[in-house]
PDB file of C-alpha atoms in Angstrom:
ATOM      1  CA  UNK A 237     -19.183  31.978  33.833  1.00  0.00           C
ATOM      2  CA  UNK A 238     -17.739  32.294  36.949  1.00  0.00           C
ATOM      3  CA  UNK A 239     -14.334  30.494  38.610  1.00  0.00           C
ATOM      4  CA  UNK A 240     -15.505  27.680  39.996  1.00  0.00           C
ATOM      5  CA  UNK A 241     -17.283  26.746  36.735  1.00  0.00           C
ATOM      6  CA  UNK A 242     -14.103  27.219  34.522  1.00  0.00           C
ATOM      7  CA  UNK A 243     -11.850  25.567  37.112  1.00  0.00           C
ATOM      8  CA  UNK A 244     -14.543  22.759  36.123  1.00  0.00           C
ATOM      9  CA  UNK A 245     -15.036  22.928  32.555  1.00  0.00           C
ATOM     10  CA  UNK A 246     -11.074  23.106  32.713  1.00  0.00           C
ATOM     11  CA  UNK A 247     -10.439  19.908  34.614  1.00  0.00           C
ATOM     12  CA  UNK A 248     -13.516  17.668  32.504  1.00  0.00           C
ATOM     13  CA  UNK A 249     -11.328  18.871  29.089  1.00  0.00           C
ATOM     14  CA  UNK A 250      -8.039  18.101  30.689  1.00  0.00           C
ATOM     15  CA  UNK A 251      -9.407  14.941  31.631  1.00  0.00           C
ATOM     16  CA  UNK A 252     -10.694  14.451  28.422  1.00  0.00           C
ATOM     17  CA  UNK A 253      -7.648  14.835  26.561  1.00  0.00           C
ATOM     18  CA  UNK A 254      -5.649  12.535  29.154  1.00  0.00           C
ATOM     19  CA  UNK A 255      -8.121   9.903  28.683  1.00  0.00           C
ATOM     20  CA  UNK A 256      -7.766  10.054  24.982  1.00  0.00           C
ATOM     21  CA  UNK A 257      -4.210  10.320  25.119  1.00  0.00           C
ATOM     22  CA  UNK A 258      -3.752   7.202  27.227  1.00  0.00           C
ATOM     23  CA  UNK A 259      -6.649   4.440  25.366  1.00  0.00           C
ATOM     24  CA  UNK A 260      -4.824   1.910  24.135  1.00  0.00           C
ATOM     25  CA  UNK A 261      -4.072   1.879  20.264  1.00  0.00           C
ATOM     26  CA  UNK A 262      -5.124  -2.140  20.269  1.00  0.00           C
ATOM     27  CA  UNK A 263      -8.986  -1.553  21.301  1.00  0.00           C
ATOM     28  CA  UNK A 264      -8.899   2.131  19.179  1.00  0.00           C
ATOM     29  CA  UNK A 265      -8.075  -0.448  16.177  1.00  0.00           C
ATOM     30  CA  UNK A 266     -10.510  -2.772  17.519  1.00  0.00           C
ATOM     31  CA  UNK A 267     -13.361  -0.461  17.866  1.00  0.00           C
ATOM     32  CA  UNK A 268     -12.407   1.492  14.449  1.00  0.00           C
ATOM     33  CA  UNK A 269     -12.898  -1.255  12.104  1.00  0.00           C
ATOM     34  CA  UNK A 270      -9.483  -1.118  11.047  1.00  0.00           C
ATOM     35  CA  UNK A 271      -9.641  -4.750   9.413  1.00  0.00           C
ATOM     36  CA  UNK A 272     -11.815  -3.529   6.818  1.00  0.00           C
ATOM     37  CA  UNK A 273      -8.837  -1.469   6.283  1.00  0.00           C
ATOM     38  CA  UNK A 274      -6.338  -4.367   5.720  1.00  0.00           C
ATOM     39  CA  UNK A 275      -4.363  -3.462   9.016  1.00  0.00           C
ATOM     40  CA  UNK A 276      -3.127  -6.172  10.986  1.00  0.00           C
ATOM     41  CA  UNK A 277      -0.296  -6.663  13.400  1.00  0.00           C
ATOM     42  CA  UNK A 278       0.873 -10.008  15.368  1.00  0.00           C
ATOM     43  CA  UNK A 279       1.071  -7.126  18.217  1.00  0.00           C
ATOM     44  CA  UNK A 280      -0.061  -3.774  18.912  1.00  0.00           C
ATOM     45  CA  UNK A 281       1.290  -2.146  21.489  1.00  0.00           C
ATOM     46  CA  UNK A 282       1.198   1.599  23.144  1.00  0.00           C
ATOM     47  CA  UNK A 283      -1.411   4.382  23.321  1.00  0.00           C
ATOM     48  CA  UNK A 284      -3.288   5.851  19.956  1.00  0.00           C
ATOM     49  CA  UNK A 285      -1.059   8.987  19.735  1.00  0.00           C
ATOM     50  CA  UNK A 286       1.911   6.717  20.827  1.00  0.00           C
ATOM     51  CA  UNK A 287       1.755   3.070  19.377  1.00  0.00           C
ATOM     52  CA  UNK A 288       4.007   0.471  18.081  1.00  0.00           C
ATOM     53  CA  UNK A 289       2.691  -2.276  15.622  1.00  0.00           C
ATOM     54  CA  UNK A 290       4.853  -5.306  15.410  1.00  0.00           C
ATOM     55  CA  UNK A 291       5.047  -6.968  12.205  1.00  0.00           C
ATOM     56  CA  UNK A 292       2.417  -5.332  10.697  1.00  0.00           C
ATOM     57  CA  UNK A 293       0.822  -5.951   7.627  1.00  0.00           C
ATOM     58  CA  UNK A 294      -1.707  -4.123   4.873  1.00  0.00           C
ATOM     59  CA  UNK A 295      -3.107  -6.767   3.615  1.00  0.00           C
ATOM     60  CA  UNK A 296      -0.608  -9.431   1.972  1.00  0.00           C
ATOM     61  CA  UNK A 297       1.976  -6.954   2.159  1.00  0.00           C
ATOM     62  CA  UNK A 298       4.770  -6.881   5.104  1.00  0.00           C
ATOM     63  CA  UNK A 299       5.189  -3.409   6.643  1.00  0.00           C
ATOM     64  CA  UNK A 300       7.323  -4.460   9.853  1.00  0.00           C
ATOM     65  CA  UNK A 301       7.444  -2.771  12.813  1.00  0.00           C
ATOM     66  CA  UNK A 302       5.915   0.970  12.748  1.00  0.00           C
ATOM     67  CA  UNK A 303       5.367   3.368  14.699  1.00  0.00           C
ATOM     68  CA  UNK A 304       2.146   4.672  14.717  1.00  0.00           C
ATOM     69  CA  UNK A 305      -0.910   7.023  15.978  1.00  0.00           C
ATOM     70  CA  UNK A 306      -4.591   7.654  15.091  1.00  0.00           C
ATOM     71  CA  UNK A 307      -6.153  10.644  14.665  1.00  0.00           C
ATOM     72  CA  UNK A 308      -8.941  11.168  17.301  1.00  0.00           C
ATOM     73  CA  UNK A 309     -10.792  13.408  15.158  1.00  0.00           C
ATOM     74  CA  UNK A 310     -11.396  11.165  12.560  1.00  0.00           C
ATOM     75  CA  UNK A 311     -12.344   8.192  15.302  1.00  0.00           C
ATOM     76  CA  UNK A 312     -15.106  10.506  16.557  1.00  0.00           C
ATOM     77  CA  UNK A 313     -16.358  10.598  12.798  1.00  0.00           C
ATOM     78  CA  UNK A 314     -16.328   6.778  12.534  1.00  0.00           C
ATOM     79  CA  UNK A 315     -13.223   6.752  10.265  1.00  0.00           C
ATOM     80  CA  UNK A 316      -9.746   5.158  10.068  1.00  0.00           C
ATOM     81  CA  UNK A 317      -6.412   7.687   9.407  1.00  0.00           C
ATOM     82  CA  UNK A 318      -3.627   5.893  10.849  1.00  0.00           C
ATOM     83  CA  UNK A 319      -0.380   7.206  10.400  1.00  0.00           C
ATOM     84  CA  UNK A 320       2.372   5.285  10.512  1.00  0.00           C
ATOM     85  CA  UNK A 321       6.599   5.011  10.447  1.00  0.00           C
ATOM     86  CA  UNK A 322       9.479   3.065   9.704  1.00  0.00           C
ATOM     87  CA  UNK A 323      12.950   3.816  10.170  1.00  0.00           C
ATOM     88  CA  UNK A 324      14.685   0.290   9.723  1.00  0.00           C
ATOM     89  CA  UNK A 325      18.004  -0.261   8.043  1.00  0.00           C
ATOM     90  CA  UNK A 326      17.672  -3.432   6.985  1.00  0.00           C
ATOM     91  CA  UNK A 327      14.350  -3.162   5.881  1.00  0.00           C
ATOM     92  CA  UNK A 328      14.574   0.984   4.708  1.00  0.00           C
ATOM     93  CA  UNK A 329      12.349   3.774   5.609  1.00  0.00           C
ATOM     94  CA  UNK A 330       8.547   3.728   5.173  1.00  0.00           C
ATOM     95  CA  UNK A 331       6.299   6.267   5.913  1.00  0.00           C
ATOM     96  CA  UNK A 332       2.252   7.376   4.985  1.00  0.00           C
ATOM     97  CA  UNK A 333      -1.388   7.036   6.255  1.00  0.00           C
ATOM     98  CA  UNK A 334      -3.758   4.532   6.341  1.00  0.00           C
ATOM     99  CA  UNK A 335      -7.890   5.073   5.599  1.00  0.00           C
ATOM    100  CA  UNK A 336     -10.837   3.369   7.116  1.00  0.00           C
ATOM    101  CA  UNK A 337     -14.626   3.935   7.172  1.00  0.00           C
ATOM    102  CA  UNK A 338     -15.810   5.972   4.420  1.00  0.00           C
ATOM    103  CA  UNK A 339     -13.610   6.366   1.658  1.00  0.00           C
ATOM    104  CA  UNK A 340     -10.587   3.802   2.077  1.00  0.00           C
ATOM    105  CA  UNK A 341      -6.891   3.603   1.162  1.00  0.00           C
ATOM    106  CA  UNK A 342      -3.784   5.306   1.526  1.00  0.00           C
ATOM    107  CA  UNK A 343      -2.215   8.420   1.251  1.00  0.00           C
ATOM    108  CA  UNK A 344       1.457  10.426   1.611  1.00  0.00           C
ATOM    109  CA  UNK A 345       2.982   6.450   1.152  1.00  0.00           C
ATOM    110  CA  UNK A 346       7.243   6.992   0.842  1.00  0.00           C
ATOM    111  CA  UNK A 347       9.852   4.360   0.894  1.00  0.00           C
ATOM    112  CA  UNK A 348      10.026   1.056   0.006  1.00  0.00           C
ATOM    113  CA  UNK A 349       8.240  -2.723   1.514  1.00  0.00           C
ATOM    114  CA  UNK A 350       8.838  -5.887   0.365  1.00  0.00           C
ATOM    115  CA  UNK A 351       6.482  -7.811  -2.129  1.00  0.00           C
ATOM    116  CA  UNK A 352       5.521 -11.218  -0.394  1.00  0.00           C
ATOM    117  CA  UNK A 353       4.963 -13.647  -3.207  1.00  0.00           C
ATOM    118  CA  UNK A 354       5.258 -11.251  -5.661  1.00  0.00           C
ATOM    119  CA  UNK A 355       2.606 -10.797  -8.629  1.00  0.00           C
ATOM    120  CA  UNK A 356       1.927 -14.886  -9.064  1.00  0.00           C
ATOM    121  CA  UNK A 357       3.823 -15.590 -11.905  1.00  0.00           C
ATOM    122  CA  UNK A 358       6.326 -12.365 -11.859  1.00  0.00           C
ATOM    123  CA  UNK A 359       8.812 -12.497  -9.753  1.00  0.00           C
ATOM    124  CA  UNK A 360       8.171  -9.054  -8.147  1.00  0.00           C
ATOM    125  CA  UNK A 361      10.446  -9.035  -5.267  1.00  0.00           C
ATOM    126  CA  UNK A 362      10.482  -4.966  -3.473  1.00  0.00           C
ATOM    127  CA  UNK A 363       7.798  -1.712  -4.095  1.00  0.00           C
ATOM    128  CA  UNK A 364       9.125   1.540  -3.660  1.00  0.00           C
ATOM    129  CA  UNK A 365       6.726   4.603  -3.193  1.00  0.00           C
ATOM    130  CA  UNK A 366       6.863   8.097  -3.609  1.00  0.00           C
ATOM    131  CA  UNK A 367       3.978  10.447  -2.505  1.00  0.00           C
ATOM    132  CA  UNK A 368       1.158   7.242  -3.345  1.00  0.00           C
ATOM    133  CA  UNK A 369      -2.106   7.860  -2.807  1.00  0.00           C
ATOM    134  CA  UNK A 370      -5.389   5.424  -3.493  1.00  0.00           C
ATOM    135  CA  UNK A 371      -8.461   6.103  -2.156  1.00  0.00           C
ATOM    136  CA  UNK A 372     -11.848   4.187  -2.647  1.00  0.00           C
ATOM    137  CA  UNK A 373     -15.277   4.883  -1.817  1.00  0.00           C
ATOM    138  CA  UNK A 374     -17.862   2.937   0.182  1.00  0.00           C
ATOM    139  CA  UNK A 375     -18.627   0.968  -2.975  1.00  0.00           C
ATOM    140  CA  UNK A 376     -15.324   0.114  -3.410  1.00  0.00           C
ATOM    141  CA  UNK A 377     -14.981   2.773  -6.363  1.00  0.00           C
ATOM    142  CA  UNK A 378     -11.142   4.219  -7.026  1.00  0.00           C
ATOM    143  CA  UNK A 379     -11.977   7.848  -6.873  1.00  0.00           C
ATOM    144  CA  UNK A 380      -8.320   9.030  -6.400  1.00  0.00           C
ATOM    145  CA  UNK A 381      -5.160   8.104  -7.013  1.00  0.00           C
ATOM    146  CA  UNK A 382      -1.635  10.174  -7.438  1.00  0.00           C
ATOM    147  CA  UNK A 383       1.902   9.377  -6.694  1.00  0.00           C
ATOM    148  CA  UNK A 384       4.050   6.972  -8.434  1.00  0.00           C
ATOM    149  CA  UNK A 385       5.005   3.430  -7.748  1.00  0.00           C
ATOM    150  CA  UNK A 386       8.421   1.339  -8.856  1.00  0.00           C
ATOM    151  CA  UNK A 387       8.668  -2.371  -8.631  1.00  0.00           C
ATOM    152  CA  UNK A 388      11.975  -4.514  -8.695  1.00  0.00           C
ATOM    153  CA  UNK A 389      12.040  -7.901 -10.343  1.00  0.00           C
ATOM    154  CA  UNK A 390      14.323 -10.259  -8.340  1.00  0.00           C
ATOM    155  CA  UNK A 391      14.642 -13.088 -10.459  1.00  0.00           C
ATOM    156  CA  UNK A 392      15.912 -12.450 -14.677  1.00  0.00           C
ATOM    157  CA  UNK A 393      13.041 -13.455 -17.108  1.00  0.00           C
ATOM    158  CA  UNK A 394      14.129 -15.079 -20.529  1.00  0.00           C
ATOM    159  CA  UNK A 395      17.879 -13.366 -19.286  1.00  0.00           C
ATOM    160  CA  UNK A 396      16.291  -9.813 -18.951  1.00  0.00           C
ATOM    161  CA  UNK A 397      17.710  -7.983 -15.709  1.00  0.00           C
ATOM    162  CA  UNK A 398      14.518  -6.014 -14.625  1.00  0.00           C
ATOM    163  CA  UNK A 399      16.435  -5.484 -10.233  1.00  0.00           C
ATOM    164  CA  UNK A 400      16.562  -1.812 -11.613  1.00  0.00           C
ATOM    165  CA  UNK A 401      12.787  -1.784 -11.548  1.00  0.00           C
ATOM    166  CA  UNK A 402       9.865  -0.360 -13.551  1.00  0.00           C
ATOM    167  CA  UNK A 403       8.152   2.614 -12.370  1.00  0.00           C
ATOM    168  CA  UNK A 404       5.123   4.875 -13.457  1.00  0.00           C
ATOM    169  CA  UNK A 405       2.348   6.527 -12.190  1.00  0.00           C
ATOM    170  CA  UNK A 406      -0.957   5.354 -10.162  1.00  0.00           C
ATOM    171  CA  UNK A 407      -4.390   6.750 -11.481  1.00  0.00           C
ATOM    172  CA  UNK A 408      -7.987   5.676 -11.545  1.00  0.00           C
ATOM    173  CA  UNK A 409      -9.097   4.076 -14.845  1.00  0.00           C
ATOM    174  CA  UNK A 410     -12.487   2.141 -15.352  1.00  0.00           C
ATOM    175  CA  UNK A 411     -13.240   1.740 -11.792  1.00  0.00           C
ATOM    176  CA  UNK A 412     -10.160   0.612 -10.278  1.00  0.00           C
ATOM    177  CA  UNK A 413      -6.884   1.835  -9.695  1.00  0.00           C
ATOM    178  CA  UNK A 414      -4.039   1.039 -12.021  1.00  0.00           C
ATOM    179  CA  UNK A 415      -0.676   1.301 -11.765  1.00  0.00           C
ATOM    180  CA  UNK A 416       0.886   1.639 -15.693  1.00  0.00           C
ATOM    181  CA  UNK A 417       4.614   1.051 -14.880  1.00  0.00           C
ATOM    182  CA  UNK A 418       7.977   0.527 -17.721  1.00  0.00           C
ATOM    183  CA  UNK A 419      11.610  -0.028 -17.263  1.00  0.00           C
ATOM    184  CA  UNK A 420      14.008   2.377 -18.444  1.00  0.00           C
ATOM    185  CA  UNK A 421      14.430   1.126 -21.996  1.00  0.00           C
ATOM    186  CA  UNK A 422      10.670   0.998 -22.172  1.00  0.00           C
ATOM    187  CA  UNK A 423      11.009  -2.303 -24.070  1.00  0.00           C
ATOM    188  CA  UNK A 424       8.849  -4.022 -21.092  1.00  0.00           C
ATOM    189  CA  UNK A 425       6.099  -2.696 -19.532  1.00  0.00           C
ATOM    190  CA  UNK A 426       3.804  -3.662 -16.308  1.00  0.00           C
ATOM    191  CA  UNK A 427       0.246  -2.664 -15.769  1.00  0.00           C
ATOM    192  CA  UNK A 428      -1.797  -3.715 -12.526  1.00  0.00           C
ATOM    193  CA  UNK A 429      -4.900  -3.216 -11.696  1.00  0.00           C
ATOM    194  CA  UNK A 430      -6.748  -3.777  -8.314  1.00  0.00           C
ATOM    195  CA  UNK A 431      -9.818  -2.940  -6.433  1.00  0.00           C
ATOM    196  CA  UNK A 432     -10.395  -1.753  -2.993  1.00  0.00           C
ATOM    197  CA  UNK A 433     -10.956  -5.589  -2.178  1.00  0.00           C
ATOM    198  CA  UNK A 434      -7.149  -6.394  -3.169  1.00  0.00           C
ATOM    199  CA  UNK A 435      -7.746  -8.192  -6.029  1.00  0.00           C
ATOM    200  CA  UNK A 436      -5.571  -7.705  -8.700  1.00  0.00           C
ATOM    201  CA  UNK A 437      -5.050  -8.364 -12.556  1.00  0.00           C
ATOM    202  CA  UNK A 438      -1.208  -7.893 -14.296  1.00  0.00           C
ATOM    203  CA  UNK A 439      -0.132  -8.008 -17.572  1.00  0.00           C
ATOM    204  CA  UNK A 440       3.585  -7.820 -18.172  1.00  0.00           C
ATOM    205  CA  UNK A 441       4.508  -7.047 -21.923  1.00  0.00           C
ATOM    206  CA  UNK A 442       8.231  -7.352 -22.760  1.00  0.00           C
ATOM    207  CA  UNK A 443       9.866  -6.124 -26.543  1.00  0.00           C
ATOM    208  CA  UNK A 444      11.516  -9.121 -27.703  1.00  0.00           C
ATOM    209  CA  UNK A 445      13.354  -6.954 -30.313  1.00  0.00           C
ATOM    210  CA  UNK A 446      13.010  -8.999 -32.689  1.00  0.00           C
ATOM    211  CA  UNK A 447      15.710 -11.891 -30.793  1.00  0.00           C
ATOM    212  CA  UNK A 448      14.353 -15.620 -31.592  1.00  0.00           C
ATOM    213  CA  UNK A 449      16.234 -16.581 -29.108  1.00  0.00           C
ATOM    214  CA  UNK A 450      14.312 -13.865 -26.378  1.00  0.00           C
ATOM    215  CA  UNK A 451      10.956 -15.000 -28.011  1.00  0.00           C
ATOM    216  CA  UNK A 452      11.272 -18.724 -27.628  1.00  0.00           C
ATOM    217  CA  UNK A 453      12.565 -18.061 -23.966  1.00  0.00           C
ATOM    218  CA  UNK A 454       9.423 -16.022 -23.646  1.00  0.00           C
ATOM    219  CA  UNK A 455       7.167 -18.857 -25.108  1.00  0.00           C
ATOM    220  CA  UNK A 456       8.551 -21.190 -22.684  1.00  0.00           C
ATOM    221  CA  UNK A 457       8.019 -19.252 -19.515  1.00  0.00           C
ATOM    222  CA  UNK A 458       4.083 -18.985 -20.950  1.00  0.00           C
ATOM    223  CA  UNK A 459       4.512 -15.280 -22.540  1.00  0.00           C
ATOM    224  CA  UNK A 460       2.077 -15.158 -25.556  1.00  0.00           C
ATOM    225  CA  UNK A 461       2.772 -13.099 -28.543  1.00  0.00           C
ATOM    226  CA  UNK A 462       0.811  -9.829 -29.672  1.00  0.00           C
ATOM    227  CA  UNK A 463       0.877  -6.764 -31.282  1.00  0.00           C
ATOM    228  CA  UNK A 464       2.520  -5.189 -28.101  1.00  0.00           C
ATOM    229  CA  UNK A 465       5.146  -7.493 -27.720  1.00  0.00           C
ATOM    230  CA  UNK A 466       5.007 -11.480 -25.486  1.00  0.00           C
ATOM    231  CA  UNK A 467       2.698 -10.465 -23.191  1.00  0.00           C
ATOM    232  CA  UNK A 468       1.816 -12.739 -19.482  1.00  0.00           C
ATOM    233  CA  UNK A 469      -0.902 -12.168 -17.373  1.00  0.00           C
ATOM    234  CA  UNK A 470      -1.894 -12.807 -14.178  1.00  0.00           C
ATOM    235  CA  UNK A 471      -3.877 -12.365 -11.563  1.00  0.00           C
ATOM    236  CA  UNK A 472      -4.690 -12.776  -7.473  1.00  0.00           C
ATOM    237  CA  UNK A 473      -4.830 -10.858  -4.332  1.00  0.00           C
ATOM    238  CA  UNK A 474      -2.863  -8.343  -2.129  1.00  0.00           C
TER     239      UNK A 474
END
């Protein structure tokens, strides 16, 4: 090849690269289907290796302001990876990736969010994550899922202070991914389920210990009683 023709090919790459470096994050969301994801923002601001989401949101659930950029590679294969950052101290650090087109979900998810509106009738009030990972495929299959998730109760149920959380592991089971979570006595225990779609089933099972007091507080608040303690479920969508 001679000079002139690498002076060329040089220029078209560098021109290339400025050109991807500078297209604006909101039409690069736009164009990559990144609702199907669950991403929204009131605004989107910046360039896709260099963008800012303001009050952003995965589905039903609050992620603030993040930082954010999207990988070019995975835009020229028709998918979604956004990665995204929060360093806020009122709200705490959050950090992972985000996953459109193709399979879906997220991955390398740390720190914690808050839980608008909590699980319907538990009063689920934060969600901390450490290394979470979901991922479902186009027909809305979980086909991964690592990582563990803890949830803090705000308000007490029947007296029980459940702020300290209950934490466990995520995994795919029937279809779906599950998150089978227990407090540190184990005497109550949370497990959610919920499809690529967001919707979600929750059944939160709490040891009465054999207190009549506990168990009629239970019964009032709509807790039935089984083998595996008052059990209440619910249901809805992220």
């Amino acid at each position: 090849m001679s000079a002139r023709r690498r002076w060329i090919a040089a220029a078209a790459a560098l021109a290339l690269l400025l050109g991807i470096a500078t297209f604006p994050m909101r039409l690069a969301l736009a164009l990559s289907g990144a609702d199907d994801a669950g991403i929204s923002a009131r605004t989107v601001r910046g360039s896709i290796w260099a963008g800012e989401l303001v009050e952003a949101r995965l589905g039903a659930l609050p992620l603030g302001t993040v930082e954010a950029s999207l990988s070019p590679l995975a835009l020229l294969g028709g998918r979604t990876e956004l990665a995204f950052a929060r360093a806020d101290e009122r709200l705490g650090a959050l950090s992972g990736r985000l996953h459109g087109g193709g399979e879906r979900g997220l991955s390398d998810v740390n720190g914690t969010a808050l839980f608008a509106g909590g699980l319907g009738a538990i009063p689920v009030d934060t969600v901390g994550f450490e290394g979470a990972a979901v991922r479902f495929d186009r027909a809305g299959k979980c086909v991964a899922a690592s990582g563990r998730i803890a949830l803090s109760v705000a308000a007490p149920i029947a007296g029980l202070d459940l702020s300290r959380g209950l934490a466990g592991p995520l995994s795919c089971a029937g279809g779906r991914a599950q998150a089978a979570l227990s407090s540190q006595s184990g005497m109550e225990r949370l497990t959610i389920s919920f499809g690529a779609d967001g919707a979600y089933r929750a059944q939160l099972a709490i040891d009465a210990g054999g207190d009549p007091a506990m168990a009629s507080a239970l019964a009032a608040m709509g807790f039935k009683a089984g083998s595996g303690g008052f059990m209440l479920a619910t249901s809805g969508r992220f």
